[in-house]
Coordinates of C-alpha atoms and ligand atoms in Angstrom, one line a residue:
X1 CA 0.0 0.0 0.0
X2 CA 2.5 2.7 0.6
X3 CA 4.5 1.8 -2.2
X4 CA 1.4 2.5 -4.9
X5 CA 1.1 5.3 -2.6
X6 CA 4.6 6.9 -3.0
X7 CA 4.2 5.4 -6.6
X8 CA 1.1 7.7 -7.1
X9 CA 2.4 10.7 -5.4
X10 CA 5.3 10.5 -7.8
X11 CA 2.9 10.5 -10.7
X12 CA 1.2 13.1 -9.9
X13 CA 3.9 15.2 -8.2
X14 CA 4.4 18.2 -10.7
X15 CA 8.5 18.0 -9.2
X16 CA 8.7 14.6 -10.6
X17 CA 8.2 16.0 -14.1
X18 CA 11.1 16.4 -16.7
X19 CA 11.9 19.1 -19.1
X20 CA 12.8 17.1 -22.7
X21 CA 15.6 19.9 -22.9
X22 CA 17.0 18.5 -19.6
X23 CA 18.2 15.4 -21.6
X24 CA 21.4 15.2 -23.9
X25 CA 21.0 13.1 -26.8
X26 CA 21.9 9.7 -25.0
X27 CA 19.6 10.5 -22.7
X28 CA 16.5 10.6 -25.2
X29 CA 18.0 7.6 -26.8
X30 CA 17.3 5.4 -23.8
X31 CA 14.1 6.9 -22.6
X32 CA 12.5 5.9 -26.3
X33 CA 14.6 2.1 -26.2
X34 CA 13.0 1.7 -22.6
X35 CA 9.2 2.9 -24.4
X36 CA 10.4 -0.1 -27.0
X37 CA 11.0 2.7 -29.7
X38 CA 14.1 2.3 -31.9
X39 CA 17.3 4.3 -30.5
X40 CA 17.5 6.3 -33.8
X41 CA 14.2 7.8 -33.4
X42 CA 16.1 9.9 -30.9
X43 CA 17.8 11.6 -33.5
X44 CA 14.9 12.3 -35.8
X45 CA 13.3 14.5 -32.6
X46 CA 16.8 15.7 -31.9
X47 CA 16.7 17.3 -35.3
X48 CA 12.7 18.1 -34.9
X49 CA 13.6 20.4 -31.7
X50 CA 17.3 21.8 -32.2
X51 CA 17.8 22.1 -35.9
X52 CA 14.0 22.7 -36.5
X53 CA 13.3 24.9 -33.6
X54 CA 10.1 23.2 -32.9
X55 CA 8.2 23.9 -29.8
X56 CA 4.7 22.1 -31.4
X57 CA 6.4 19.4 -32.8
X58 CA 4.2 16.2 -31.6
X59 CA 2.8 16.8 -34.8
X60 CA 6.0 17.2 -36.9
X61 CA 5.7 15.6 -40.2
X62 CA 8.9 14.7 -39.4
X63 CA 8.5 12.5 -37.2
X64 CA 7.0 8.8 -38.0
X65 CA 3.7 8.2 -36.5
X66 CA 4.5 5.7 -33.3
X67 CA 6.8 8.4 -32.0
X68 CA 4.3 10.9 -32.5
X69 CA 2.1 8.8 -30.4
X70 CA 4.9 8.6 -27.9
X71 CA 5.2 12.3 -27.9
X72 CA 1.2 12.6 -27.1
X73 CA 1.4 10.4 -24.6
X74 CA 4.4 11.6 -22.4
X75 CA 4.7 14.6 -23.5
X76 CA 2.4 17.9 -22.3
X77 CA 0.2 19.4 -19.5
X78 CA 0.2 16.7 -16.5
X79 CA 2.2 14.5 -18.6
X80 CA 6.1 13.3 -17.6
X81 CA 7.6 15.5 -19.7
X82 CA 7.1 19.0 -20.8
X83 CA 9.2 21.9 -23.1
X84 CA 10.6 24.5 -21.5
X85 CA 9.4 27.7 -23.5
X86 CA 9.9 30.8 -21.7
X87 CA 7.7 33.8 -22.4
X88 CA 9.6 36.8 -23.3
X89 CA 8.4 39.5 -20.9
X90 CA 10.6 42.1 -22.6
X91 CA 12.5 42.0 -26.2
X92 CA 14.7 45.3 -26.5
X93 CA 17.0 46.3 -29.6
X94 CA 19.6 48.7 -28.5
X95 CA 19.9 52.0 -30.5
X96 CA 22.7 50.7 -32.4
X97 CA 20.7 47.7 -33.6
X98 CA 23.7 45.3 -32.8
X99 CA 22.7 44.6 -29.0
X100 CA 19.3 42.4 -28.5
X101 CA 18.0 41.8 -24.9
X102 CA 15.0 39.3 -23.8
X103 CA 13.9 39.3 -19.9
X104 CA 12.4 35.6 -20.2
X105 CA 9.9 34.4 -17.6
X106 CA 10.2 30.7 -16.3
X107 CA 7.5 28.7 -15.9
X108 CA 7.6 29.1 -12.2
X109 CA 7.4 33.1 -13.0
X110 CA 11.0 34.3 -12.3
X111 CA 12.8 35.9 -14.6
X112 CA 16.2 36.0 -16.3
X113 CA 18.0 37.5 -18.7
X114 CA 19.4 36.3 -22.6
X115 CA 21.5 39.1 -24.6
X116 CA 22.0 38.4 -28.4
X117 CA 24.9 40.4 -29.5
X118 CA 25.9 40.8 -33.6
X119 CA 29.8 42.2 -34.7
X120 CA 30.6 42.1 -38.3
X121 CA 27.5 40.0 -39.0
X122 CA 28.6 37.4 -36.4
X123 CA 26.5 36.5 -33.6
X124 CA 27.3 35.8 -29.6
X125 CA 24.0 34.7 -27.1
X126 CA 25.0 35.3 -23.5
X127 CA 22.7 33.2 -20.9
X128 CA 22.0 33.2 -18.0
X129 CA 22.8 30.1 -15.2
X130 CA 21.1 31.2 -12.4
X131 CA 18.2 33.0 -10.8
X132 CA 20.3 36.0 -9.0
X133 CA 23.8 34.9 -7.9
X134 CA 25.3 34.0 -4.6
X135 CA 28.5 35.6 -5.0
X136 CA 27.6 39.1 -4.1
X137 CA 29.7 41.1 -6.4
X138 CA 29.5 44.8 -4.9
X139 CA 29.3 46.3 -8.6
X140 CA 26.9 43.4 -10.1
X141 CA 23.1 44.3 -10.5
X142 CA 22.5 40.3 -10.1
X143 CA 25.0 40.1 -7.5
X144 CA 23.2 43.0 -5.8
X145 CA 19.9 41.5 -6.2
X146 CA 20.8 38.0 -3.9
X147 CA 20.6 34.2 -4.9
X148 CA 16.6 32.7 -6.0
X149 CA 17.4 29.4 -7.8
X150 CA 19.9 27.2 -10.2
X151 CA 18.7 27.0 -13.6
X152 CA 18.1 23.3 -15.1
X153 CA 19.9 22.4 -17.9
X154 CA 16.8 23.0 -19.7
X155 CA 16.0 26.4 -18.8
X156 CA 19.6 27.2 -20.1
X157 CA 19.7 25.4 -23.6
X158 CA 16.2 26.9 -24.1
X159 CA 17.9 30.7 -23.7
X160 CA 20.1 29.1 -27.0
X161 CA 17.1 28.2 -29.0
X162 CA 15.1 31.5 -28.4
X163 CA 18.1 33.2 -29.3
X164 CA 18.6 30.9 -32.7
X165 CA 15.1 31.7 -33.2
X166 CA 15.2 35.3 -33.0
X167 CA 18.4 35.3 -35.4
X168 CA 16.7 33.4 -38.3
X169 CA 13.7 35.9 -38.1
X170 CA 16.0 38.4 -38.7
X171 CA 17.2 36.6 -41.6
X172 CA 20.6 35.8 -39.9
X173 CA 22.6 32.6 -40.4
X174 CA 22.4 32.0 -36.4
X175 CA 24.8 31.9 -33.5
X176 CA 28.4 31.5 -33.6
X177 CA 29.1 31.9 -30.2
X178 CA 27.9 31.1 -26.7
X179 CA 29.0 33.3 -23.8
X180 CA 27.8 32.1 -20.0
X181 CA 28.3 35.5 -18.5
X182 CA 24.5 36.3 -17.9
X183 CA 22.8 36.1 -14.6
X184 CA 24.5 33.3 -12.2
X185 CA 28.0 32.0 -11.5
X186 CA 28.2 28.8 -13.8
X187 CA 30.7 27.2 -11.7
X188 CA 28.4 27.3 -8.7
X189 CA 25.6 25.1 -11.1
X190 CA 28.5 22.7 -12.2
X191 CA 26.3 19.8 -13.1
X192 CA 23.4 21.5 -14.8
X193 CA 25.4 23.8 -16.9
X194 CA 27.6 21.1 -18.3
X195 CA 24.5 18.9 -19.2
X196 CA 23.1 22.0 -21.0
X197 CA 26.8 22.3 -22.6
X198 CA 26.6 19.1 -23.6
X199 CA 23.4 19.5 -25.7
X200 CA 24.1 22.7 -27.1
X201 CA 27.3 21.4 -28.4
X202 CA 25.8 18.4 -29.9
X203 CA 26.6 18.9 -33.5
X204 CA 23.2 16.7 -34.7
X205 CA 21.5 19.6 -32.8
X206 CA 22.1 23.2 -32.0
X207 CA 26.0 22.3 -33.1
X208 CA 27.8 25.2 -31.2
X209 CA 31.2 23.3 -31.0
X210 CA 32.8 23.8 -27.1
X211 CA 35.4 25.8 -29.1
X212 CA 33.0 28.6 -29.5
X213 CA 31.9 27.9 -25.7
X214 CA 33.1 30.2 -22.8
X215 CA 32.5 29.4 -19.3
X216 CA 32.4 33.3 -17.5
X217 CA 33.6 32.6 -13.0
X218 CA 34.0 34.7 -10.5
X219 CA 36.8 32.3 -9.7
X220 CA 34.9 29.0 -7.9
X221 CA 38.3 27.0 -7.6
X222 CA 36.6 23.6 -6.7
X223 CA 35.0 24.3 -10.3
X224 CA 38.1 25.4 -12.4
X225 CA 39.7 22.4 -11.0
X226 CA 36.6 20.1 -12.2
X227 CA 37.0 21.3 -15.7
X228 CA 40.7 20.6 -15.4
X229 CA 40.5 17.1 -14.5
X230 CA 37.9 16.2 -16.7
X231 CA 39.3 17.4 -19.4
X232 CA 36.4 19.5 -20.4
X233 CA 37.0 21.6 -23.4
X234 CA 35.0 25.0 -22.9
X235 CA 37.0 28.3 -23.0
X236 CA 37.5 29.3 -19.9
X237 CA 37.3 33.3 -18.8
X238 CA 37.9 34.3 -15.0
X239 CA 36.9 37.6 -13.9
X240 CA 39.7 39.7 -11.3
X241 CA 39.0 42.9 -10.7
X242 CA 41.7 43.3 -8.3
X243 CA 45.4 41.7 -8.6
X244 CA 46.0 41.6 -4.4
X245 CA 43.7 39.9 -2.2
X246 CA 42.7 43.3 -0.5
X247 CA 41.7 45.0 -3.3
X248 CA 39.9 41.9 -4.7
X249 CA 37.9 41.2 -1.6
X250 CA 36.6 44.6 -1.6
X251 CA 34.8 44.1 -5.0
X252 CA 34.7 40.3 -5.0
X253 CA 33.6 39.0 -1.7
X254 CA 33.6 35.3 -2.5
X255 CA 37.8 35.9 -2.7
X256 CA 37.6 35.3 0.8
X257 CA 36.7 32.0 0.5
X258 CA 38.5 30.9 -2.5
X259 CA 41.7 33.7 -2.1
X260 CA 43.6 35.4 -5.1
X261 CA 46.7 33.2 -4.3
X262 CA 44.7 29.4 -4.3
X263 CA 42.7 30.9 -8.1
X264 CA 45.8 31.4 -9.6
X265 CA 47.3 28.2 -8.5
X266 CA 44.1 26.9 -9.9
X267 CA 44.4 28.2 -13.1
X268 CA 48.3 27.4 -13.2
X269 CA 47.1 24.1 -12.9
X270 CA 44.2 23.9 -15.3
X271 CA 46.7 25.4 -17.9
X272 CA 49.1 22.6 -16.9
X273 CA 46.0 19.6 -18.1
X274 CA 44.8 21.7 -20.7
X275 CA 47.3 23.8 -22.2
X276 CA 44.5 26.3 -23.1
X277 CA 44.8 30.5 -22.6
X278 CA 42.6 31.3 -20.0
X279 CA 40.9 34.7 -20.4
X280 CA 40.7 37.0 -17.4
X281 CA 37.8 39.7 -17.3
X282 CA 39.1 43.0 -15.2
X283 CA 35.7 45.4 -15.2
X284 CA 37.6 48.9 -15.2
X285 CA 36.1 51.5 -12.2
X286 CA 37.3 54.8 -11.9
X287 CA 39.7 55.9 -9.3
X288 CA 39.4 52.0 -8.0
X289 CA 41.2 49.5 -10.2
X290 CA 41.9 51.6 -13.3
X291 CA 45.4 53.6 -12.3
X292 CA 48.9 52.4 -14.3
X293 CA 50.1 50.6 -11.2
X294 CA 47.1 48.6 -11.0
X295 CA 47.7 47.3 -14.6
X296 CA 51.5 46.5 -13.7
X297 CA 50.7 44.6 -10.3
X298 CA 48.0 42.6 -13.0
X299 CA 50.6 41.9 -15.4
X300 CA 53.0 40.7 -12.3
X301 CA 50.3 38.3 -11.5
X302 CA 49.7 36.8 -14.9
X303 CA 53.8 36.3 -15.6
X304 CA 54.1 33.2 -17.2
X305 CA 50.4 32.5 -17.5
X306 CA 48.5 32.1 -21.4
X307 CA 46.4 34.6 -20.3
X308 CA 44.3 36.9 -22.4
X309 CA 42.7 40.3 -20.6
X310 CA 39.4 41.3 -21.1
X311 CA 38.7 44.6 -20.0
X312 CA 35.3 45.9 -19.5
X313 CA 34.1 49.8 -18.8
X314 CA 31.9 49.6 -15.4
X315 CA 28.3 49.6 -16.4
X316 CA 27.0 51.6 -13.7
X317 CA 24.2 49.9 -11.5
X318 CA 22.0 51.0 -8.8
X319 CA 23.2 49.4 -5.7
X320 CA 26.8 50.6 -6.1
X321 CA 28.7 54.0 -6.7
X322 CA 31.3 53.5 -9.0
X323 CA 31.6 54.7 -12.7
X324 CA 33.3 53.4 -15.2
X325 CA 37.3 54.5 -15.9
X326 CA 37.7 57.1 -18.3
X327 CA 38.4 56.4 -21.9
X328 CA 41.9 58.0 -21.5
X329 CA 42.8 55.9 -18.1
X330 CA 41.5 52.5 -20.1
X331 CA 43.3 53.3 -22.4
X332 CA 46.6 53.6 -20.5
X333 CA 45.7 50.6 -18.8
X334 CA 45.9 48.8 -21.4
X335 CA 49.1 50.2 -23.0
X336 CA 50.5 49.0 -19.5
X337 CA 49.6 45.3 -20.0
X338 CA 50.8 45.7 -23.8
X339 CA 54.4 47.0 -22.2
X340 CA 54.4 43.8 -19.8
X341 CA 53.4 41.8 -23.1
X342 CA 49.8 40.8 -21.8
X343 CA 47.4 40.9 -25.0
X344 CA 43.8 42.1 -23.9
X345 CA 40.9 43.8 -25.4
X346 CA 38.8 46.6 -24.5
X347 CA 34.8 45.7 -24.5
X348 CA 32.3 47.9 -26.0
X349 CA 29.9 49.5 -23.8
X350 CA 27.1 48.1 -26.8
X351 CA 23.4 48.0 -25.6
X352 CA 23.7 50.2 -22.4
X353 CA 20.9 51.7 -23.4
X354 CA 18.9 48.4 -23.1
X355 CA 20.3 47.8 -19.7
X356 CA 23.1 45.2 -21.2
X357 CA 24.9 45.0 -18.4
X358 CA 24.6 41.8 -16.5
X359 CA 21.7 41.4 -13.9
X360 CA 20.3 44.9 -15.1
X361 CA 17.3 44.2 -16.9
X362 CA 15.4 42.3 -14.4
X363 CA 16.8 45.3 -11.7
X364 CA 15.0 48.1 -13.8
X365 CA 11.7 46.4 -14.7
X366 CA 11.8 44.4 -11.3
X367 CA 12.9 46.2 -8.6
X368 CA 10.6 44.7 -6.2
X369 CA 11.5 41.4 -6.7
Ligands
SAH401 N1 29.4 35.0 -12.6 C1 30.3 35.0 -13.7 C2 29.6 35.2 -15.0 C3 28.5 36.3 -15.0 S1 29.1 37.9 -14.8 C4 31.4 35.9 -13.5 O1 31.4 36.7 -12.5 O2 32.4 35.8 -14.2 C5 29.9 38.2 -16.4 C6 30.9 39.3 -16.3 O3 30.3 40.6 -16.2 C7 31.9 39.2 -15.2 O4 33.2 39.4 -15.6 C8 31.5 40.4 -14.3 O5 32.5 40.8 -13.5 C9 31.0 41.4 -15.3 N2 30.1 42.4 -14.7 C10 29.1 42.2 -13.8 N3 28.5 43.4 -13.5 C11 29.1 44.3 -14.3 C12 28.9 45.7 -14.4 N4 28.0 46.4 -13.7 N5 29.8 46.4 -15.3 C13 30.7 45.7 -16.0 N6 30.9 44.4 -15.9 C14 30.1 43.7 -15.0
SF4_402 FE1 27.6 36.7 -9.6 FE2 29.3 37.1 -11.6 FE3 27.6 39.1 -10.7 FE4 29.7 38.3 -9.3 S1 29.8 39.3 -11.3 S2 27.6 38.6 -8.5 S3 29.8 36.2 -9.7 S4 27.0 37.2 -11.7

């Protein structure tokens, strides 16, 4: 009795349900073989959902009749499986046309954010990973704003396939890039974000090779040394801010528990496995990390690393005072790295006027929540 009991409550428990983007390939191979479907059907819905785009696809021509019937049966409102398909509460095109910025609500009503940003007719989504954040970055609008919930790996490969979507509207060839630098610390949803890694970079589906993946952390050592280990072979970018622990802490306070000294070990060593450039992100703030000396103690702490510096203008946020360096003190910043030999780029400030900035979105039409 309370087996069929616990065996009900399962069945009827709306937790118990799956997303169909939650599953990698494999997955969906096994759940169709265990329905007594032939393995290869997997790949026909694969196609159906990530090439396709399909959200109403049960009735894909596509797709031969008994998986159809498969697909009404298990698929849908009080069914085991549903689709994640966030409803765009917002969809802004910067001034400049080349910055695109969608607040998407979950189907539990929060809300994060998806940027879709074009250069030279190439195209880079940047997703979110979490509700919020945990990490309490003082300058961060979703640092600021505290930590709701992980996203599954569905709710993060769907952000790829609205973006896709929006590009081929537009008459656009699609993504060529995938950035994880939207709301969330990706490191801090390890296992979620590398399933949804996984099926983006499935090349029967969406097909964005890891190549053209970057992983965005605050610095989550336990993580960096995951990726390491297993090999993993995402891009990996690591946002400093400060180059002594002092100065760090002040912006980032997770460097407390993971200090400056033990993340730079860690990326020693995940250069050591990997042999791959790591990619630091410094966010420039006036009068706070932005003087010539703060660029020399940088290149002192990236001697004899691969390292590649991205530097990005403060986008100013409510909950903190700073404002970005001046164009002439970036500038000089970054002719200091150049003298140490440390390449690094400067960021556009694109889509500021659609609140591009990480976190700062959901801030401005949210500020209650
Ligand atoms: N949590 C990850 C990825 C998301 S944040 C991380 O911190 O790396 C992506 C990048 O945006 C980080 O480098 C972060 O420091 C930067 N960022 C956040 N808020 C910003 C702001 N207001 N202005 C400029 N850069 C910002
Ligand atoms: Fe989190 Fe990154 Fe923002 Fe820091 S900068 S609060 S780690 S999202």
């Amino acid at each position: 009795m309370g087996q069929i009991v616990s065996e009900m409550m399962v069945a009827t428990d709306p937790s118990a349900r799956r997303s169909l983007l939650d599953l990698t390939l494999g997955e969906l191979e096994r759940e169709l073989v265990a329905a007594g479907l032939p393995a290869i059907h997997a790949r026909a819905l694969w196609r159906v959902i990530y090439r396709d785009l399909k959200d109403d696809f049960a009735e894909s021509a596509a797709l031969v009749p008994p998986l159809q019937r498969w697909l009404a049966a298990n698929v849908g409102t009080g069914r085991r499986f549903f689709v994640d398909s966030p409803t765009t509460r917002t969809d802004l095109a910067s001034r400049d046309g080349m910055t695109r910025k969608f607040l998407l609500q979950l189907a539990d009503g929060q809300t994060i954010e998806t940027v879709v940003m074009g250069f030279a007719g190439r195209h880079t989504a940047c997703v979110s990973t979490q509700v919020g954040c945990a990490m309490g970055c003082s300058f961060c609008a979703t640092g600021q704003m505290g930590f709701r919930r992980h996203l599954q790996p569905g709710e993060i490969v769907a952000q790829v396939r609205q973006a896709q979507r929006a590009l081929r509207a537009g008459g656009h060839w699609g993504l060529r890039n995938l950035v994880l630098m939207g709301m969330g610390e990706p490191l801090h949803n390890f296992e979620a974000v590398m399933t949804a890694l996984e099926i983006i970079s499935d090349s029967r589906g969406l097909n964005l090779g890891p190549s053209r993946i970057s992983i965005s952390t605050v610095g989550v050592v336990p993580g960096i040394l995951r990726l390491a280990t297993e090999q993993l072979p995402y891009n990996l970018a690591v946002s400093l801010h400060g180059a002594t622990e002092e100065e760090r802490a002040t912006l980032v306070p997770i460097s407390r528990r993971w200090p400056l000294a033990e993340l730079m070990e860690a990326c020693r060593t995940y250069f050591g496995r990997t042999q791959r450039r790591i990619f630091f992100e410094w966010t420039l703030i006036a009068g706070t990390n932005d003087s010539p000396a703060h660029a020399e103690r940088l290149a002192r702490l990236l001697a004899g690393i691969d390292a590649h510096v991205n530097l990005i203008p403060l986008n100013p946020t409510g909950g903190f005072e700073g404002i970005a360096a001046p164009a002439a003190a970036a500038k000089k910043f970054q002719k200091g790295l150049q003298a140490a030999g440390i390449p690094s780029t400067m960021r556009q400030r694109r889509g500021i006027d659609v609140a591009a900035g990480c976190g700062q979105l959901r801030a401005e039409k949210m500020p209650h929540f």
